[in-house]
Short mmCIF file of C-alpha atoms and ligand atoms in Angstrom, two decimals:
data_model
loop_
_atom_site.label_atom_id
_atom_site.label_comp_id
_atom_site.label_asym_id
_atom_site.label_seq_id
_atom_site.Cartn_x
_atom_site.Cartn_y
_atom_site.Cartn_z
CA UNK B 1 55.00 120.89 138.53
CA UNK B 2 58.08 121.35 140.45
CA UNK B 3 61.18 119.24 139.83
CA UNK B 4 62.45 117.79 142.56
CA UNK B 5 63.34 114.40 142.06
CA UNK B 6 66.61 114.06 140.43
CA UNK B 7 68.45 111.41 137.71
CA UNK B 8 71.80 110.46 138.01
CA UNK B 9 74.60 109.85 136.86
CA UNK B 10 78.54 108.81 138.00
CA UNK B 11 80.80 109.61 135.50
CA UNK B 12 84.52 109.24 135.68
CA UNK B 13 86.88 111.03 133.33
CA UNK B 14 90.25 109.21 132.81
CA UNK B 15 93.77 109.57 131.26
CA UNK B 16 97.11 109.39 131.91
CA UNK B 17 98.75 112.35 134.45
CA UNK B 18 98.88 115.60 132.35
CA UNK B 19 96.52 114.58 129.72
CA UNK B 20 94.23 117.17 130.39
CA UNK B 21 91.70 115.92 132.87
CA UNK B 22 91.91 118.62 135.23
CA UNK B 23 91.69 121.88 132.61
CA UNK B 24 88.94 119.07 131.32
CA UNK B 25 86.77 119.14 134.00
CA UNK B 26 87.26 122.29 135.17
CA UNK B 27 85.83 124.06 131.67
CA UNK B 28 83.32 121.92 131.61
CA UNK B 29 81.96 123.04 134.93
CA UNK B 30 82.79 126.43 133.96
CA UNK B 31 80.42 126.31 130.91
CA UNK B 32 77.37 124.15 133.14
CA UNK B 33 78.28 126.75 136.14
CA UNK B 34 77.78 130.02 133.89
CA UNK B 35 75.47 128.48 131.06
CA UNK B 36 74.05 131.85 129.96
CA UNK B 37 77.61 132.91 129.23
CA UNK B 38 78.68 130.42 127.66
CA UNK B 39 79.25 129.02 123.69
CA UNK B 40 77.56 125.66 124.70
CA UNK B 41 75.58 123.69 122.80
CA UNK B 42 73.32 120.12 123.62
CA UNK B 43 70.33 118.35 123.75
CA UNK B 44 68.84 120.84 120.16
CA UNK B 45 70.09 123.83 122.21
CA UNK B 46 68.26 123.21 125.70
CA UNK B 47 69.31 125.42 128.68
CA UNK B 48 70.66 124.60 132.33
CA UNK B 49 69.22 126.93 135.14
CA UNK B 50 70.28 126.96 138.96
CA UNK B 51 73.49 125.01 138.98
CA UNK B 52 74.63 123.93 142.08
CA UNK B 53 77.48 122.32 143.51
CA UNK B 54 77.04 119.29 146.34
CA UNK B 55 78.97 118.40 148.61
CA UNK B 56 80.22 115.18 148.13
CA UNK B 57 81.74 113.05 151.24
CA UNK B 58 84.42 111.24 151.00
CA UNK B 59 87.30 111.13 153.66
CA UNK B 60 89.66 109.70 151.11
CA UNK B 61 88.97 111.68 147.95
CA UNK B 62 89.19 115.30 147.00
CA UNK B 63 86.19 117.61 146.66
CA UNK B 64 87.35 119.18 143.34
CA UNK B 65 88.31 122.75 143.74
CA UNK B 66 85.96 124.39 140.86
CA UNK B 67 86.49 127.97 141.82
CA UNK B 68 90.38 127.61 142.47
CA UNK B 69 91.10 126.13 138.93
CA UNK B 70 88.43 128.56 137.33
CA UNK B 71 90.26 131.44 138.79
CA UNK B 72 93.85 129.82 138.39
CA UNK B 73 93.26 129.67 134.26
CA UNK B 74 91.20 133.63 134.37
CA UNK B 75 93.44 135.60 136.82
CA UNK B 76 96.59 133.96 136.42
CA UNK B 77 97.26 133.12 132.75
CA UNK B 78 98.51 129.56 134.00
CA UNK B 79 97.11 126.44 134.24
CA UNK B 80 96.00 124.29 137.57
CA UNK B 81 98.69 123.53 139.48
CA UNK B 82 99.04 119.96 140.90
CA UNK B 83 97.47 119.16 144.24
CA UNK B 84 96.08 115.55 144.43
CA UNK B 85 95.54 112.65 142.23
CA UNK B 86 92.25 112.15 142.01
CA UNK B 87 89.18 114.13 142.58
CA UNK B 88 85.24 113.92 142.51
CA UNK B 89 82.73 116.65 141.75
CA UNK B 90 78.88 116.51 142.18
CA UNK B 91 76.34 119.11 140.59
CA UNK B 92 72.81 119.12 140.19
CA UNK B 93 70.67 121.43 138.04
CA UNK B 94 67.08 121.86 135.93
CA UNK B 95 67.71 121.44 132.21
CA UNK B 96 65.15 123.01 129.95
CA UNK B 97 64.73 119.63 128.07
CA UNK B 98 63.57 118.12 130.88
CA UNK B 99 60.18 118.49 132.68
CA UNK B 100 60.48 116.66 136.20
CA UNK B 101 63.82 115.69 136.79
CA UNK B 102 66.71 117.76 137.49
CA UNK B 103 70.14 116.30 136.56
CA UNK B 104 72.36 115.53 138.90
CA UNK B 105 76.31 114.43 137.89
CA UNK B 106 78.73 112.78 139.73
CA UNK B 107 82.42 112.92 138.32
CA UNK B 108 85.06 111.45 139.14
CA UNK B 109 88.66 112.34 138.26
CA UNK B 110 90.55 108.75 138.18
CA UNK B 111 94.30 108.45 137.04
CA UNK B 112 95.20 105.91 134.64
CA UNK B 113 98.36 105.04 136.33
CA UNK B 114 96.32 103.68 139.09
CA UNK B 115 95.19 100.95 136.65
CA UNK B 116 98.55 99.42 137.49
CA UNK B 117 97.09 98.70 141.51
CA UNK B 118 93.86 96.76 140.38
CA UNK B 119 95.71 93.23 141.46
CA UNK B 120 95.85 95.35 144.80
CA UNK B 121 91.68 96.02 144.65
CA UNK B 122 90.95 92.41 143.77
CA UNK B 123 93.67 90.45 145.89
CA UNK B 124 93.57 91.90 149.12
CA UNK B 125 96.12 89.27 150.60
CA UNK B 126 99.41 90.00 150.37
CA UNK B 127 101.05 86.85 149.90
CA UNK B 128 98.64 86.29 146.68
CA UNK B 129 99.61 89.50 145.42
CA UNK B 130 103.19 88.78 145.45
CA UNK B 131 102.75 85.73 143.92
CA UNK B 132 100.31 87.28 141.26
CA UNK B 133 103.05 90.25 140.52
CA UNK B 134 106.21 87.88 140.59
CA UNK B 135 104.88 85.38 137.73
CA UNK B 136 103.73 88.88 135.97
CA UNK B 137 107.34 89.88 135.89
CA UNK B 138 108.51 86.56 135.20
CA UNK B 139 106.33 85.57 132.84
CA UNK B 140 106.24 88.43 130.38
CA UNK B 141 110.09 88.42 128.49
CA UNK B 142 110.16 92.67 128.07
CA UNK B 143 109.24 92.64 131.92
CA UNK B 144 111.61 90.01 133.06
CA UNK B 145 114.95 91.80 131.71
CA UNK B 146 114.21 94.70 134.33
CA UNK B 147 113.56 92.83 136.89
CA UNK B 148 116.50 89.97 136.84
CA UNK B 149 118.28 92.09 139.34
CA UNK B 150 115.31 91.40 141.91
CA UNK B 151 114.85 87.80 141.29
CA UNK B 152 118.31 87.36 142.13
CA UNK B 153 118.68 89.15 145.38
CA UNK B 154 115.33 87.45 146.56
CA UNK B 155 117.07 84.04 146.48
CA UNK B 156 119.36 85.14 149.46
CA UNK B 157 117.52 84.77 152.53
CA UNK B 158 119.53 86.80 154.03
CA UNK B 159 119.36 89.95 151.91
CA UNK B 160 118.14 92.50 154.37
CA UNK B 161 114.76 93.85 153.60
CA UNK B 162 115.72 97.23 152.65
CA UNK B 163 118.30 96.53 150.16
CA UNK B 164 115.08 94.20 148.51
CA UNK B 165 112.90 97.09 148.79
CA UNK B 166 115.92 99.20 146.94
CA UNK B 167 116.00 96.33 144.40
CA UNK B 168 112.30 96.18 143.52
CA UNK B 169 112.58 99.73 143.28
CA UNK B 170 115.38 99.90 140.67
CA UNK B 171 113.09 97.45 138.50
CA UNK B 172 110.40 100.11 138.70
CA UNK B 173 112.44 102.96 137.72
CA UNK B 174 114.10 100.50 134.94
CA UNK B 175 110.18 100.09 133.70
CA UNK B 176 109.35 103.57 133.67
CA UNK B 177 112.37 104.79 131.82
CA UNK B 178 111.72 101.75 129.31
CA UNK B 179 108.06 103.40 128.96
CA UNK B 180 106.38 99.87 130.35
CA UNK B 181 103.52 100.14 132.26
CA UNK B 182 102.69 98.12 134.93
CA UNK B 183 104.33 100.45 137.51
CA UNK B 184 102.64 98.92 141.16
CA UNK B 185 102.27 100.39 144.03
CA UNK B 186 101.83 103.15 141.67
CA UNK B 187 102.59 106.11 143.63
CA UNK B 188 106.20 105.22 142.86
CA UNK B 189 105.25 106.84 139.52
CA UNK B 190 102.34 109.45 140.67
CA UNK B 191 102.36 110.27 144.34
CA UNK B 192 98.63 111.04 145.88
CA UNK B 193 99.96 114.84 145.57
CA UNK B 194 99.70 113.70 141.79
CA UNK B 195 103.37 114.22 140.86
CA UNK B 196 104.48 112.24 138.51
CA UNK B 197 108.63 110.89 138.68
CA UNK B 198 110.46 112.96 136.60
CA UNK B 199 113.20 112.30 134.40
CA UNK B 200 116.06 111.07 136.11
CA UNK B 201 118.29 107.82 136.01
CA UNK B 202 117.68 104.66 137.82
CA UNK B 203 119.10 105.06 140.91
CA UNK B 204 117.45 108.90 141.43
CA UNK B 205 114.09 107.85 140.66
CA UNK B 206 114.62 104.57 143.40
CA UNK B 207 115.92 107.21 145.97
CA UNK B 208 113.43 109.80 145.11
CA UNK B 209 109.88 107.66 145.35
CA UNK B 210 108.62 105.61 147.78
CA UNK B 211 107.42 101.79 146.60
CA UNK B 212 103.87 102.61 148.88
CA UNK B 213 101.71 104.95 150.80
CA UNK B 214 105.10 106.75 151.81
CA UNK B 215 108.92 106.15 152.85
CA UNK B 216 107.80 104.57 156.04
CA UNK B 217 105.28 102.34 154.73
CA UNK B 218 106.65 101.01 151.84
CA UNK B 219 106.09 97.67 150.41
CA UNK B 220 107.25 95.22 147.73
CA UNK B 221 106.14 91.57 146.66
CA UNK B 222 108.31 89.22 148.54
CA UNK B 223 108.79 85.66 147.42
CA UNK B 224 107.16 82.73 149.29
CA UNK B 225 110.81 81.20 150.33
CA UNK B 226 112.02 84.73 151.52
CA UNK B 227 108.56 85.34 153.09
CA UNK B 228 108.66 81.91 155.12
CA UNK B 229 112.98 82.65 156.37
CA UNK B 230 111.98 86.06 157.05
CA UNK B 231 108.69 86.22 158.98
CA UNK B 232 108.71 89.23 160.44
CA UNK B 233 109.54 91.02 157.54
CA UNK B 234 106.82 89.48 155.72
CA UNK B 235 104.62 90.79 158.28
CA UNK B 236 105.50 94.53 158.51
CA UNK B 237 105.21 94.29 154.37
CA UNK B 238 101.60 92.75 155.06
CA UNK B 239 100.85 95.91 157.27
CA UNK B 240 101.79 98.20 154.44
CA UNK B 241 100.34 96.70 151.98
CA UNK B 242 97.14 96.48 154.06
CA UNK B 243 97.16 100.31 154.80
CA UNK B 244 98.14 101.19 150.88
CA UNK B 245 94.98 98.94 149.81
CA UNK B 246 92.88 100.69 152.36
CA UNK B 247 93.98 104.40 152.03
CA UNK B 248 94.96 105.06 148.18
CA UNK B 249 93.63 101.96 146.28
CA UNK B 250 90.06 100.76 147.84
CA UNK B 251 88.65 104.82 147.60
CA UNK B 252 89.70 105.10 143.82
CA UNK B 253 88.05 101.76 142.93
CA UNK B 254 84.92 101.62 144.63
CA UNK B 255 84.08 105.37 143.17
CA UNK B 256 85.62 103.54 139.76
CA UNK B 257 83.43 100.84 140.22
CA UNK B 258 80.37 103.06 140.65
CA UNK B 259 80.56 104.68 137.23
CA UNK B 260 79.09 103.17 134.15
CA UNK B 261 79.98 106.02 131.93
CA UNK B 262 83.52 107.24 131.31
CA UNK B 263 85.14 110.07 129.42
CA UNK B 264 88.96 108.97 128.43
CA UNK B 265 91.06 111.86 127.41
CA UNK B 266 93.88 110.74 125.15
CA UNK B 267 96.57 113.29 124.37
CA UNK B 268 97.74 113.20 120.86
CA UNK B 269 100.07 115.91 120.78
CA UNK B 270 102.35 114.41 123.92
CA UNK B 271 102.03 110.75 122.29
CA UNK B 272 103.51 111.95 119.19
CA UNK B 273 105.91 114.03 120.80
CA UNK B 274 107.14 111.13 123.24
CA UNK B 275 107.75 108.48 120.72
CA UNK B 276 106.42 105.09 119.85
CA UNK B 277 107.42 104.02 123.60
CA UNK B 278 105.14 106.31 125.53
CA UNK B 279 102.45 105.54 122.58
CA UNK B 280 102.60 101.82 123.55
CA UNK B 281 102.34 102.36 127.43
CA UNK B 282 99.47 104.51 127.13
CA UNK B 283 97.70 102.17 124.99
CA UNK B 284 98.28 99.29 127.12
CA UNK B 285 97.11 101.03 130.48
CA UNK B 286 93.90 101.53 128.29
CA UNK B 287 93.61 98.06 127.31
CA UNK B 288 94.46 97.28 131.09
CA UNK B 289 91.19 99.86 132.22
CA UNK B 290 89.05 97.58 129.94
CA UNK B 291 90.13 94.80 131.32
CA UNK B 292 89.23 95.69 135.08
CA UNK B 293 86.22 97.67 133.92
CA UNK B 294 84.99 94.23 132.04
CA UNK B 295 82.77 92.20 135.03
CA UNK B 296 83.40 88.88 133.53
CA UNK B 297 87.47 89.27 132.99
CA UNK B 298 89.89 87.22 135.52
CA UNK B 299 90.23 90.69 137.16
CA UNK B 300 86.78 92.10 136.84
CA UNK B 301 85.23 88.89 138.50
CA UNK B 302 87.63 89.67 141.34
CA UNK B 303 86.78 92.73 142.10
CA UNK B 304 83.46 92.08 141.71
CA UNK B 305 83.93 90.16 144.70
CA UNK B 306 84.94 92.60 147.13
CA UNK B 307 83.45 95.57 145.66
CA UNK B 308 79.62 95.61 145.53
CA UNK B 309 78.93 98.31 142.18
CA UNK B 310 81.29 96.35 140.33
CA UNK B 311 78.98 93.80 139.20
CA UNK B 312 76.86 96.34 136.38
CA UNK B 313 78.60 96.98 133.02
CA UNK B 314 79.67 99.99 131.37
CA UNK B 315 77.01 101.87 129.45
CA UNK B 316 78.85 104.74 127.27
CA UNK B 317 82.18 105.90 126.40
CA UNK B 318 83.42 109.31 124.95
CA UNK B 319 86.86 108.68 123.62
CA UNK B 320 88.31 112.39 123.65
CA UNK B 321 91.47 113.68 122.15
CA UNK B 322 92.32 116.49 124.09
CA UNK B 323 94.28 119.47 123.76
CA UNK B 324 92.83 119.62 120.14
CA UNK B 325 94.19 123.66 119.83
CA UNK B 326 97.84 122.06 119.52
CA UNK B 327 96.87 120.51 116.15
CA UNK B 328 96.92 122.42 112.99
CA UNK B 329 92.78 123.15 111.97
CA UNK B 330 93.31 121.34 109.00
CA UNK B 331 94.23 118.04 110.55
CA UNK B 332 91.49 118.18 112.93
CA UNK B 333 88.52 119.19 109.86
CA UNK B 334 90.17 116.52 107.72
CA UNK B 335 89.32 113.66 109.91
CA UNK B 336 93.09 112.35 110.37
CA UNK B 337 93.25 113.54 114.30
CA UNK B 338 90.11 111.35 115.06
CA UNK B 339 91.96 108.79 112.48
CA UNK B 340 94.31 108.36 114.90
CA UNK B 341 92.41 108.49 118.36
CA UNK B 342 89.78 105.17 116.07
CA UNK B 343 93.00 103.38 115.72
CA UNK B 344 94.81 104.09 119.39
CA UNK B 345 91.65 102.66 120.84
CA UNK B 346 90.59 100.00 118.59
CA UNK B 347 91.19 97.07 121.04
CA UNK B 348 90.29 98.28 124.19
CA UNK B 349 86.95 99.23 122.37
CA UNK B 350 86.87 95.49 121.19
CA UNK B 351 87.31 94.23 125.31
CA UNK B 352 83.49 95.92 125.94
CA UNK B 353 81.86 95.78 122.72
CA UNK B 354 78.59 96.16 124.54
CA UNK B 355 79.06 99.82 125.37
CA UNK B 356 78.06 102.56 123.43
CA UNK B 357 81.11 104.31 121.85
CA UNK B 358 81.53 107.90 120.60
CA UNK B 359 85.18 109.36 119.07
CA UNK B 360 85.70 113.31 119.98
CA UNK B 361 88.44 115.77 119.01
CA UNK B 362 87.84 118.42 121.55
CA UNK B 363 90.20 121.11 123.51
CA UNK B 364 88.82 122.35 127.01
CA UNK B 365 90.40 125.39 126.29
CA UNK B 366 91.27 126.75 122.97
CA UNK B 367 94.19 128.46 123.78
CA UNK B 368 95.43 129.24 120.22
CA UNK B 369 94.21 130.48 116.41
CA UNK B 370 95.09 129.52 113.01
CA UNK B 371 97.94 131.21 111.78
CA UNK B 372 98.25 133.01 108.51
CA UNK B 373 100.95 130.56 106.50
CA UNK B 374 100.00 126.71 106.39
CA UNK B 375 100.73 124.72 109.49
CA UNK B 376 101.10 127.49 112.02
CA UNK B 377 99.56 128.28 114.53
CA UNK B 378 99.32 131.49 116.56
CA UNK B 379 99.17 132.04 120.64
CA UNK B 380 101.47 132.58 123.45
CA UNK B 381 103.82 129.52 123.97
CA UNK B 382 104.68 128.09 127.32
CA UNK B 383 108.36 127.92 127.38
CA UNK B 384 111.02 130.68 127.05
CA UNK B 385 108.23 133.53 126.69
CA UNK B 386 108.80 135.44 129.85
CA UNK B 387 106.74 138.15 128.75
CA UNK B 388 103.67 136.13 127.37
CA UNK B 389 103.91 137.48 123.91
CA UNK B 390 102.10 135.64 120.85
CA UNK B 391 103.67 134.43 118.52
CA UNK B 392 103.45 132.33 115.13
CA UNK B 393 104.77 129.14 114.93
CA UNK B 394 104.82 126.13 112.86
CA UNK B 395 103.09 122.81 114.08
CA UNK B 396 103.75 119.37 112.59
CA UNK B 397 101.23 117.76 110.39
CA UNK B 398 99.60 114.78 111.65
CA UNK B 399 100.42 111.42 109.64
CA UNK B 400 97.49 109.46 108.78
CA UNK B 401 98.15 106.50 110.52
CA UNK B 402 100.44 106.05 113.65
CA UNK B 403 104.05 105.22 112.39
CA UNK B 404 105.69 101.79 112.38
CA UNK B 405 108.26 103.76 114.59
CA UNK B 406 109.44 107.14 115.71
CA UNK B 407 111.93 109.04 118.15
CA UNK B 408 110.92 111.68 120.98
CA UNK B 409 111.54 114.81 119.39
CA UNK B 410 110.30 113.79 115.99
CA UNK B 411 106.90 115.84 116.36
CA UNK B 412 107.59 118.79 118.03
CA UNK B 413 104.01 120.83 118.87
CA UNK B 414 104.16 123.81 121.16
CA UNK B 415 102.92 123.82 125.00
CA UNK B 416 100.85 126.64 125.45
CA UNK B 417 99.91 128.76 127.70
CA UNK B 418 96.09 129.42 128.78
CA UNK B 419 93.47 132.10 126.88
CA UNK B 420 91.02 132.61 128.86
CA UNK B 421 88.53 135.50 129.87
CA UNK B 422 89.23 137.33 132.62
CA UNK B 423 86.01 138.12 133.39
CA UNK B 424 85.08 134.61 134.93
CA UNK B 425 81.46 135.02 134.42
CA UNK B 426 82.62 133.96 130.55
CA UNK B 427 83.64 130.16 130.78
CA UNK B 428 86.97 129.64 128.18
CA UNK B 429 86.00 128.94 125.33
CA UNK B 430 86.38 125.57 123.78
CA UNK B 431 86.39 123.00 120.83
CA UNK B 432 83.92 120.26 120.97
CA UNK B 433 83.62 119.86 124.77
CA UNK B 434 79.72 120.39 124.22
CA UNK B 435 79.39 117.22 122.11
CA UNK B 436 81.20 115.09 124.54
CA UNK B 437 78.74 116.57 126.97
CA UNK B 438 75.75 116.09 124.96
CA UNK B 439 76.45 112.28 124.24
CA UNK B 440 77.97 111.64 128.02
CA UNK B 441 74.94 113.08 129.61
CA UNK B 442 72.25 111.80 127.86
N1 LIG N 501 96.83 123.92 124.72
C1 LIG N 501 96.17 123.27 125.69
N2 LIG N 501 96.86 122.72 126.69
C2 LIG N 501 96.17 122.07 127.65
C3 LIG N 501 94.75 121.95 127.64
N3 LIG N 501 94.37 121.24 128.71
C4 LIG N 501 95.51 120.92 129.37
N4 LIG N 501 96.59 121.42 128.76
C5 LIG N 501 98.02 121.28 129.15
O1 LIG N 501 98.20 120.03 129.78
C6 LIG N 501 98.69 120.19 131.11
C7 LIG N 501 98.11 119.14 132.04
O2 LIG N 501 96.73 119.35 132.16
P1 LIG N 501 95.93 118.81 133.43
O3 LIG N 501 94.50 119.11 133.19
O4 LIG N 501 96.52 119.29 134.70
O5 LIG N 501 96.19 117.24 133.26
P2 LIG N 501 95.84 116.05 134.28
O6 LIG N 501 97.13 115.67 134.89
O7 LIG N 501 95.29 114.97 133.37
O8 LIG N 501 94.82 116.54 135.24
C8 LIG N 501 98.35 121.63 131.47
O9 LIG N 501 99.20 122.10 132.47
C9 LIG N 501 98.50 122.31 130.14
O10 LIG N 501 99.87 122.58 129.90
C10 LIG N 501 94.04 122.56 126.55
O11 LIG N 501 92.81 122.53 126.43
N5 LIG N 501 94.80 123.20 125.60
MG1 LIG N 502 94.71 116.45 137.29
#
């Protein structure tokens, strides 16, 4: 019997901005796309014949570029450059295990930093959403001490509106340099090009990003005493705020909203290497995903509101540590790599417990080898090797549980640049990425 009815399935694979999502996805298309080829292994070692890429339509979201990426990491030795935040993908094929459906996959490449906008999804009135953010800031001590400088200059009316705007941004940059999430509009931190803000002090980053959709349509939350002095200022940051919900926030939640499985890429080697603040933001934006993703939370019952797939709860989860070939082999067959992606997502685990929940240590494109002392590694580091060589070098052990405290700099592992085949019939090969599969897609 033909198979022509298809099952499917929406899918969205999260993380923070270079966590891996992109190299992520685009391997694991690789190895669907060429599955003869490839080292790929699911369902007791069924087969997937005739992939095929759809089209999928939206105005506001990226088709992701397969065959760019696949051909970036083969012909060029270097991995995806950045060219928009977010991205979906849809496939269809006949698996071998399966006798009358083919499969059909929707994913959906969401950044985590766009967690920070879900008061923007669920309140779509400004003047609410001021409110909401204001007692936010004010409410929560850590917050409060970055943003004193706003509070201040909202109690003169007659503060003109882009000095506020300057202001608000200042408390942003102040947050992000303090490694506290919570960054909203969050294009201030990663623009819909998906650049994140670099380094910088306070006053770049408020000169170099834009508190909205861009510099001309930027927005802040104004309070109700400025708002009612300064109608028409209140207005034109109603406008913007209206045309930010509609154009970056509204596209990424409804397709968020759709999914009831999700892959969430955490990268252990960058939260070691950034210290114990960038370890604390990242978990709280995951606790914060929960939180929306939950239909019965403040938030979720919100959103449920306004967006109509919202309603249905999450059905599986694939925790993934990524970038797995940056970790000594030892660390990741000993169990203490996985020890420490149980323990980073312990609570936001705890804010669905109905889900199913799997733990993976995986790399989407082992890029390195064991080396021949203890604790190195070998493969061709990222920075100052202009002619690609390979080389050995040492890679910190793991500790067993995540430290009571530690400095950037303390765990130094190795950026590295891309092996991969060529020949891009061969997919690159990979650790694990077929289990995450196999559990995800089932
Ligand atoms: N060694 C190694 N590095 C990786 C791997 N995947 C991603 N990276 C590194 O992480 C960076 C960001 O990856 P990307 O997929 O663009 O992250 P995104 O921002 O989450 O989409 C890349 O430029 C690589 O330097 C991997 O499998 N192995
Ligand atoms: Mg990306």
């Amino acid at each position: 019997m033909k198979k022509i009815l298809s099952k499917n399935d929406n899918i969205a694979v999260t993380g923070i901005a270079r966590g891996g999502k992109t190299v992520f996805l685009t391997s694991l298309l690789a190895q669907l796309e060429e599955f003869d080829q490839a080292d790929f292994s699911f369902a007791g070692n069924s087969k997937i014949e005739a992939f095929k890429e759809l089209r999928t339509r939206s105005d506001f979201i990226r088709q992701f570029p397969l065959d760019r990426y696949r051909d970036f990491l083969a012909m060029r030795g270097s991995w995806p450059e950045k060219t928009s935040d977010a991205y979906c993908y849809s496939c269809e094929y006949w698996r071998s295990d399966w006798k009358f459906w083919k499969q059909r996959l929707n994913f959906f490449d969401f950044p985590g930093e766009r967690i920070a906008d879900s008061a923007i999804a669920a309140v779509p009135d400004y003047r609410k959403w001021s409110e909401h953010i204001l007692s936010h800031l004010k409410n929560h001590k850590s917050l409060f001490e970055d943003a004193r400088g706003y509070f201040e200059i909202l109690e003169n009316p007659s503060a003109p509106l882009e000095e506020i705007i300057f202001e608000y941004k200042l408390t942003l940059a102040r947050l992000i340099l303090n490694f506290k999430p919570l960054i909203t509009p969050s294009t201030f931190l990663l623009s819909k090009e998906g650049i994140t803000a670099k380094k910088g002090s306070v006053n770049e980053l408020a000169s170099q990003r834009a508190s909205g959709l861009d510099f001309d349509s930027e927005f802040v939350p104004l309070s109700r005493e400025y708002c009612e002095q300064n109608p028409e200022y209140a207005e034109r940051m109603h406008k913007n705020f209206r045309l930010y919900r509609r154009n970056v926030v509204m596209p990424l939640y409804r397709e968020l909203g759709k999914c009831r499985k999700l892959i969430v890429l955490i990268d252990l080697p960058t939260l070691l290497a950034g210290g114990v603040g960038q370890y604390n933001d990242n978990r709280q934006i995951l606790q914060d995903l929960f939180q929306t993703l939950r239909p019965d939370s403040s938030i979720g019952r919100k959103l449920a509101s306004t967006i109509k797939f919202w309603q249905r709860p999450l059905e599986k989860v694939a925790f993934a540590a990524s970038k797995a070939d940056m970790i000594y082999n030892d660390d990741i067959e000993n169990g203490t790599a996985e020890g420490l992606l149980r323990q980073l997502t312990s609570k936001a685990r705890k804010i669905v417990p109905e889900a199913e929940y799997r733990w993976f240590v995986c790399s989407a494109c082992q890029s390195s080898v064991k080396g021949e002392k203890p604790y190195t590694l070998r493969g061709r580091p990222a920075r100052n090797n202009p002619e690609k060589q390979i080389v050995e070098f040492e890679v910190p052990r793991l500790p067993e549980n995540w430290p009571d405290s530690w400095q950037p700099g303390d765990y130094r592992f190795k950026a590295l640049l891309p092996e991969v085949p060529k020949n891009t019939q061969k997919p690159p090969r990979h650790i694990n990425l077929d289990a995450v599969f196999d559990f995800i897609a089932n």
